[in-house]
mmCIF file of C-alpha atoms in Angstrom:
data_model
loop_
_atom_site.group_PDB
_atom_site.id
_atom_site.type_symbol
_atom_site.label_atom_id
_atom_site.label_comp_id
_atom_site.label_asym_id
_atom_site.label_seq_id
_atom_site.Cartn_x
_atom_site.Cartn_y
_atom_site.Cartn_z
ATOM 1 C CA UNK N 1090 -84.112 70.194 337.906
ATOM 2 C CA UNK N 1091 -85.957 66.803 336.674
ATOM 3 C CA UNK N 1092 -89.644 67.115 334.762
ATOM 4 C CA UNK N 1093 -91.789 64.784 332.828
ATOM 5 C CA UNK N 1094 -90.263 62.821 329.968
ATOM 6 C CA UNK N 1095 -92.797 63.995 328.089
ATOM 7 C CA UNK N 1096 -91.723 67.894 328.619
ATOM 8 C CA UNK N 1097 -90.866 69.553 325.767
ATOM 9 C CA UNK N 1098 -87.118 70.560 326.763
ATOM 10 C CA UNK N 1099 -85.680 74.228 326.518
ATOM 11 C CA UNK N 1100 -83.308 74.999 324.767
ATOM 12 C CA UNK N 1101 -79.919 76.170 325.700
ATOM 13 C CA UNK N 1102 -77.733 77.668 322.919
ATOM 14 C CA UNK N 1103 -74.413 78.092 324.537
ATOM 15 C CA UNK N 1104 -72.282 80.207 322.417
ATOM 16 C CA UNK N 1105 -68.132 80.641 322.536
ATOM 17 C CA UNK N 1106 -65.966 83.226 323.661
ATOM 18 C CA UNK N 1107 -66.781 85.578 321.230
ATOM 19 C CA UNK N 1108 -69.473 88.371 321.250
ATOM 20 C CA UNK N 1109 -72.733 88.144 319.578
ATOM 21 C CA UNK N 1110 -73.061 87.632 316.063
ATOM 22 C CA UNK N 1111 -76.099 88.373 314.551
ATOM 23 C CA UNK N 1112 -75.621 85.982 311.358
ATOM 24 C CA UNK N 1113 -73.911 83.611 313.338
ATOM 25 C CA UNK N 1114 -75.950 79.896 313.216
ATOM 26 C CA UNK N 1115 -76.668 79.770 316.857
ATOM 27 C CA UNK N 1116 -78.189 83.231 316.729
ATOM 28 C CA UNK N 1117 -80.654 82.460 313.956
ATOM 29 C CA UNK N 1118 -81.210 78.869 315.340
ATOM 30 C CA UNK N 1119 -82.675 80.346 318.068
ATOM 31 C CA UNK N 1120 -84.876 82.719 316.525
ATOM 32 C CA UNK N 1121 -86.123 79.832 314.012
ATOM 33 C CA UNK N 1122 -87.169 78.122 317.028
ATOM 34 C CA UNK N 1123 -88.154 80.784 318.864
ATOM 35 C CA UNK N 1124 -90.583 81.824 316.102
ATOM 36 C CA UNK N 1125 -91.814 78.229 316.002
ATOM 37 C CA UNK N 1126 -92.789 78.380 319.665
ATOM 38 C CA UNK N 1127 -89.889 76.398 321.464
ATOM 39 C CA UNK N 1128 -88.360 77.909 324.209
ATOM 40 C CA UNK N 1129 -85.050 79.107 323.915
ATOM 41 C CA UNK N 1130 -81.969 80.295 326.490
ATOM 42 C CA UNK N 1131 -79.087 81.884 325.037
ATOM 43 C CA UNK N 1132 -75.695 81.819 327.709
ATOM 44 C CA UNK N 1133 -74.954 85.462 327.335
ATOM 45 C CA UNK N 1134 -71.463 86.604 325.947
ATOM 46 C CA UNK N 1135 -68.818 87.466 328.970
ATOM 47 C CA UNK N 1136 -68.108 91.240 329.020
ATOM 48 C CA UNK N 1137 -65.394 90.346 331.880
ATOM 49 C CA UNK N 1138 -62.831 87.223 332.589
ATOM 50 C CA UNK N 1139 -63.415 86.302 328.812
ATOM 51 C CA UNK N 1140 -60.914 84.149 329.236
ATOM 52 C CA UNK N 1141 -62.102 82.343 332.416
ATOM 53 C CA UNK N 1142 -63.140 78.778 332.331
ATOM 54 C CA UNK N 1143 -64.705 79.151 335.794
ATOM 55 C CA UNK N 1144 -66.648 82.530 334.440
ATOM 56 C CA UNK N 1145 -67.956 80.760 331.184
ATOM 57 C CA UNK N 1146 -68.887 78.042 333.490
ATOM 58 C CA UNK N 1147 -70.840 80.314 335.868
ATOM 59 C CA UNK N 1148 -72.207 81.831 333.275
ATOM 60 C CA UNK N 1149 -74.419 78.600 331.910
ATOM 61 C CA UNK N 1150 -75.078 77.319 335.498
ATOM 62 C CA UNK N 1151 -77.006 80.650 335.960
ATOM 63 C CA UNK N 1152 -78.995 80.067 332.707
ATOM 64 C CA UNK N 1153 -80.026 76.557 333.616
ATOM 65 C CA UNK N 1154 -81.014 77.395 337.445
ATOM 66 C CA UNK N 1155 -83.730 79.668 335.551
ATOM 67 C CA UNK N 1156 -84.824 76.667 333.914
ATOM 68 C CA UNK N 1157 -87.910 73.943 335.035
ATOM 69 C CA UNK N 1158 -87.671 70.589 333.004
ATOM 70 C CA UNK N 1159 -85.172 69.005 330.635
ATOM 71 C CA UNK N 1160 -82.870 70.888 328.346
ATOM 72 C CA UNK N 1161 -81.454 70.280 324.928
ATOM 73 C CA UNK N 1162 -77.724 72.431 324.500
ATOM 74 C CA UNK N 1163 -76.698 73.217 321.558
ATOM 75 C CA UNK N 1164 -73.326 74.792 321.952
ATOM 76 C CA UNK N 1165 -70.379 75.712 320.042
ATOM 77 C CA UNK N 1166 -66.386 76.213 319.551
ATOM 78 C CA UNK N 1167 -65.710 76.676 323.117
ATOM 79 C CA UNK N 1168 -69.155 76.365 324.076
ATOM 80 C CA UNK N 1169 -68.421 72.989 323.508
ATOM 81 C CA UNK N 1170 -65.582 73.150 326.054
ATOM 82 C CA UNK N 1171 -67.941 75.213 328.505
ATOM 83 C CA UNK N 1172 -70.580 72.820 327.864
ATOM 84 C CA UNK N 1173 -68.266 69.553 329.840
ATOM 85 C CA UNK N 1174 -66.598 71.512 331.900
ATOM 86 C CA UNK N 1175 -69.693 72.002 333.215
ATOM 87 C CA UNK N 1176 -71.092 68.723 333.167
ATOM 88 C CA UNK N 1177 -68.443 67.569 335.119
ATOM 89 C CA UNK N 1178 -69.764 69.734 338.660
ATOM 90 C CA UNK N 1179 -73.507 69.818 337.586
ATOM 91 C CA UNK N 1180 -76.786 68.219 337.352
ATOM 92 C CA UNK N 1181 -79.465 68.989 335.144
ATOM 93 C CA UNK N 1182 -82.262 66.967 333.070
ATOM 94 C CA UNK N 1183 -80.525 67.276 329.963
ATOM 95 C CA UNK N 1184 -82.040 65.316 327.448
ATOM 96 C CA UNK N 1185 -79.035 65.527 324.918
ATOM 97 C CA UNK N 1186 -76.332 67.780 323.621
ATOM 98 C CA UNK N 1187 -75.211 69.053 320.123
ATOM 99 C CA UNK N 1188 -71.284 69.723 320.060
ATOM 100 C CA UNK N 1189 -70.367 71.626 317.085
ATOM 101 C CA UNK N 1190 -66.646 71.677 316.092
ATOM 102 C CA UNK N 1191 -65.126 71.930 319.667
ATOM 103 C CA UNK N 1192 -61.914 73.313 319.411
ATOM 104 C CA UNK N 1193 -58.706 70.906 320.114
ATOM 105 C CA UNK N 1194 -57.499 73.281 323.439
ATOM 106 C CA UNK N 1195 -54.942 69.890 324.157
ATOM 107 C CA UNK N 1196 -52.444 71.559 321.014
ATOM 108 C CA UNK N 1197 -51.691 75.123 319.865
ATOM 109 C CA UNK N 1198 -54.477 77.205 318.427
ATOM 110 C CA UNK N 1199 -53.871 79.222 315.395
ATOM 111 C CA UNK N 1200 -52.234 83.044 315.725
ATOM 112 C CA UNK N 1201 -55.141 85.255 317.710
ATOM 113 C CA UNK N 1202 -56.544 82.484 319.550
ATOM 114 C CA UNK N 1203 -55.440 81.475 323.059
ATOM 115 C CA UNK N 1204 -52.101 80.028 324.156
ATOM 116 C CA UNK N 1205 -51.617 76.760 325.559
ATOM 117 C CA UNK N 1206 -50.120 78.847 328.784
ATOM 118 C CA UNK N 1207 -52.871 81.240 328.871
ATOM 119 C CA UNK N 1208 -55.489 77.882 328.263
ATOM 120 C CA UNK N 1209 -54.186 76.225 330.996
ATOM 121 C CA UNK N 1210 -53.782 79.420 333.280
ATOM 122 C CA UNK N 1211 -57.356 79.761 332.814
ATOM 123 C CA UNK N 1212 -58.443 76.255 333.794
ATOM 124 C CA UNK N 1213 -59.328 75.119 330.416
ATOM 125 C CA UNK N 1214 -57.051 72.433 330.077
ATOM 126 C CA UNK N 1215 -56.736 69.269 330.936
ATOM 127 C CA UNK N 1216 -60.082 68.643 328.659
ATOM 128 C CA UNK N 1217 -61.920 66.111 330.230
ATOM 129 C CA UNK N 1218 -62.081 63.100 328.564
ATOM 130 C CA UNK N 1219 -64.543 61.139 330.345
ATOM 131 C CA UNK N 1220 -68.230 59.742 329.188
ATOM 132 C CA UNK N 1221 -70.661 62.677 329.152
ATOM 133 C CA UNK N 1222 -73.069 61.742 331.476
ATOM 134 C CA UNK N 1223 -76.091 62.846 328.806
ATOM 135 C CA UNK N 1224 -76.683 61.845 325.044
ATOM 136 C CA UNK N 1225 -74.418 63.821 322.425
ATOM 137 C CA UNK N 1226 -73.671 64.676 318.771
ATOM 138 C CA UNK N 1227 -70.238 65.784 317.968
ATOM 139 C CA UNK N 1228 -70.419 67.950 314.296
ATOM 140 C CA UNK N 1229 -67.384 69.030 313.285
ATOM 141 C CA UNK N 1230 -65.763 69.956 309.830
ATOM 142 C CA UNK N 1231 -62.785 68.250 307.982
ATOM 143 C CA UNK N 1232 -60.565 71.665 307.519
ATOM 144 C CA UNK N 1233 -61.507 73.328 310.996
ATOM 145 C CA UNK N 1234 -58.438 75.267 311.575
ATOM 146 C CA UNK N 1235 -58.998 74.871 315.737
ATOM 147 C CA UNK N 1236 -58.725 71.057 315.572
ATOM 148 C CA UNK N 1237 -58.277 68.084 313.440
ATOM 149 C CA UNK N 1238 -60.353 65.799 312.378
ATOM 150 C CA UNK N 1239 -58.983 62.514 313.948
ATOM 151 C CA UNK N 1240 -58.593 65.100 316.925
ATOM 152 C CA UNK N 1241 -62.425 65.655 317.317
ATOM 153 C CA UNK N 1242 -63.086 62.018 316.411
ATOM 154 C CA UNK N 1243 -61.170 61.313 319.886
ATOM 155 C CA UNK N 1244 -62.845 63.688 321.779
ATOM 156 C CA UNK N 1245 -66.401 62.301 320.513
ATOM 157 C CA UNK N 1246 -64.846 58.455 321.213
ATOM 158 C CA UNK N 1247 -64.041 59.690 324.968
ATOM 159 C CA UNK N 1248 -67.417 61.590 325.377
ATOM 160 C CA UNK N 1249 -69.560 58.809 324.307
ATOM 161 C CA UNK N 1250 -70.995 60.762 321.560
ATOM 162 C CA UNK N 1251 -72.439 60.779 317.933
ATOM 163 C CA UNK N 1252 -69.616 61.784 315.181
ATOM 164 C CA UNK N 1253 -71.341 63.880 312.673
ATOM 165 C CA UNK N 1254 -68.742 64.740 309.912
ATOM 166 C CA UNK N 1255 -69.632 67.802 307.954
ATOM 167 C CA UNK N 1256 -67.190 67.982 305.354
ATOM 168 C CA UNK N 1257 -64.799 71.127 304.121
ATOM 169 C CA UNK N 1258 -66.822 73.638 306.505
ATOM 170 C CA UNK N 1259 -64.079 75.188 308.417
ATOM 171 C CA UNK N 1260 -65.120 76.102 311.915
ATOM 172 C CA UNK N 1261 -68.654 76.317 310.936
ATOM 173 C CA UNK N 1262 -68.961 79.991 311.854
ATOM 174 C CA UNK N 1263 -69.344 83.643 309.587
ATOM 175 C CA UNK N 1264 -65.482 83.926 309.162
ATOM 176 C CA UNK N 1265 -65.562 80.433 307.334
ATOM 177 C CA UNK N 1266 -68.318 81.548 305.154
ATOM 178 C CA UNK N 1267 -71.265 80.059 307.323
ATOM 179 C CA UNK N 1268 -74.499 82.190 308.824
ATOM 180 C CA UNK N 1269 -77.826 79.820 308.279
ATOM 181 C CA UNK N 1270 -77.326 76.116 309.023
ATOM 182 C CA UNK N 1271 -80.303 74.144 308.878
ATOM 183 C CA UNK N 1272 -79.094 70.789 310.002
ATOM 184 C CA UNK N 1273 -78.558 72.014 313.327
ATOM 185 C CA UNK N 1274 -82.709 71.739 313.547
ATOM 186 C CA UNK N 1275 -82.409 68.084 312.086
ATOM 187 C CA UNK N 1276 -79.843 67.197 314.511
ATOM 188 C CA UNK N 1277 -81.563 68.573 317.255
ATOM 189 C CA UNK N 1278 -84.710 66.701 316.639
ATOM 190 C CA UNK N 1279 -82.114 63.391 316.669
ATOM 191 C CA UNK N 1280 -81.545 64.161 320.433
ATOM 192 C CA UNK N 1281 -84.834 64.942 321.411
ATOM 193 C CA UNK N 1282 -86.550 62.075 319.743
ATOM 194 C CA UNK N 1283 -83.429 59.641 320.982
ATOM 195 C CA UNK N 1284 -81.573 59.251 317.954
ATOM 196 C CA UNK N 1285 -78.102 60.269 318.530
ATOM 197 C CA UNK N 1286 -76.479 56.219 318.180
ATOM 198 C CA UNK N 1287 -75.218 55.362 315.348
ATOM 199 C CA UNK N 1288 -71.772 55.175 313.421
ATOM 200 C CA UNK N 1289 -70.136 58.397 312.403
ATOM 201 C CA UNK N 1290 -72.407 60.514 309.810
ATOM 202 C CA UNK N 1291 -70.791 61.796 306.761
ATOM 203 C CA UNK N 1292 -71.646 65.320 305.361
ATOM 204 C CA UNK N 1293 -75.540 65.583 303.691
#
């Protein structure tokens, strides 16, 4: 799956395990860009083996074998955690990744959200920790309930990725008080135009 570096890339919003949300970010990300004339792939939600780190990971390798040329993902909560689990099997011109407040799966989750047990049952954990083998931004919050920040500035270190710090936005979803976010379009443009070094980012 390899095309010109001058292709413009797809891209490849890769949500978590929820359902779709029609004020959700990622959801109006895509129609922004969409309506602008990019193309855009959205991993649909699961509607069985939610919990399945081999499903979610199916799931996106069927999206990008519908692709030609290099992709940009943009994924989220466990997204993220889809996102390189994947990477770890597959191959794909991916020009860069956005990784928006991945979820620490390595320590317990608040009440409603998986177990460690049922994590691990479902092949979630361990988390790999190894370089991503494509460019990446890591945004996160400072009061994410799903992990903390010197957690997420770990998982960026091991990655190889960008630390974007985002200040007091909780997980950066509707139920933290978040629908629109416009710097997802800025921080897109980083990857695709190569600008995703750099020391850690503080909050615009």
């Amino acid at each position: 799956m390899t095309g010109s570096r001058t292709a413009v890339p797809t891209i490849v919003i890769v949500p978590g395990m929820r359902e779709h949300v029609e004020d959700h970010w990622q959801t109006i990300l895509a129609k922004r860009l969409g309506d602008a004339g990019r193309t855009v792939r959205t991993v649909p939600p699961l509607v069985r083996n939610r919990l399945s780190r081999d499903a979610h990971v199916a799931n996106l390798v069927e999206v990008m074998l519908r692709i030609t040329g290099p992709v940009i993902i943009v994924a989220h909560s466990a997204g993220v955690m889809t996102t390189v689990q994947w990477a770890r099997w597959h191959e794909a011109d991916v020009r860069g990744a956005l990784l928006v407040a991945p979820p620490d799966f390595g320590t317990p989750l608040p009440d409603g959200y998986p177990t460690p047990g049922e994590l691990a049952t479902h092949g979630w954990t361990p988390v790999p920790r190894t370089p991503l083998p494509f460019p990446s931004i890591v945004a996160a919050g400072s009061d994410d309930s799903l992990a903390s920040p010197g957690r997420v500035a770990e998982l960026a270190r091991e990655w190889g990725s960008r630390l974007v710090e985002l200040g007091p936005v909780g997980h950066l979803n509707p139920a933290s008080g978040h629908g629109p976010w416009p710097r997802a379009e800025e921080l897109v443009a980083a990857l695709e135009h190569g600008r995703h070094h750099g020391a850690p980012q503080p909050a615009a």
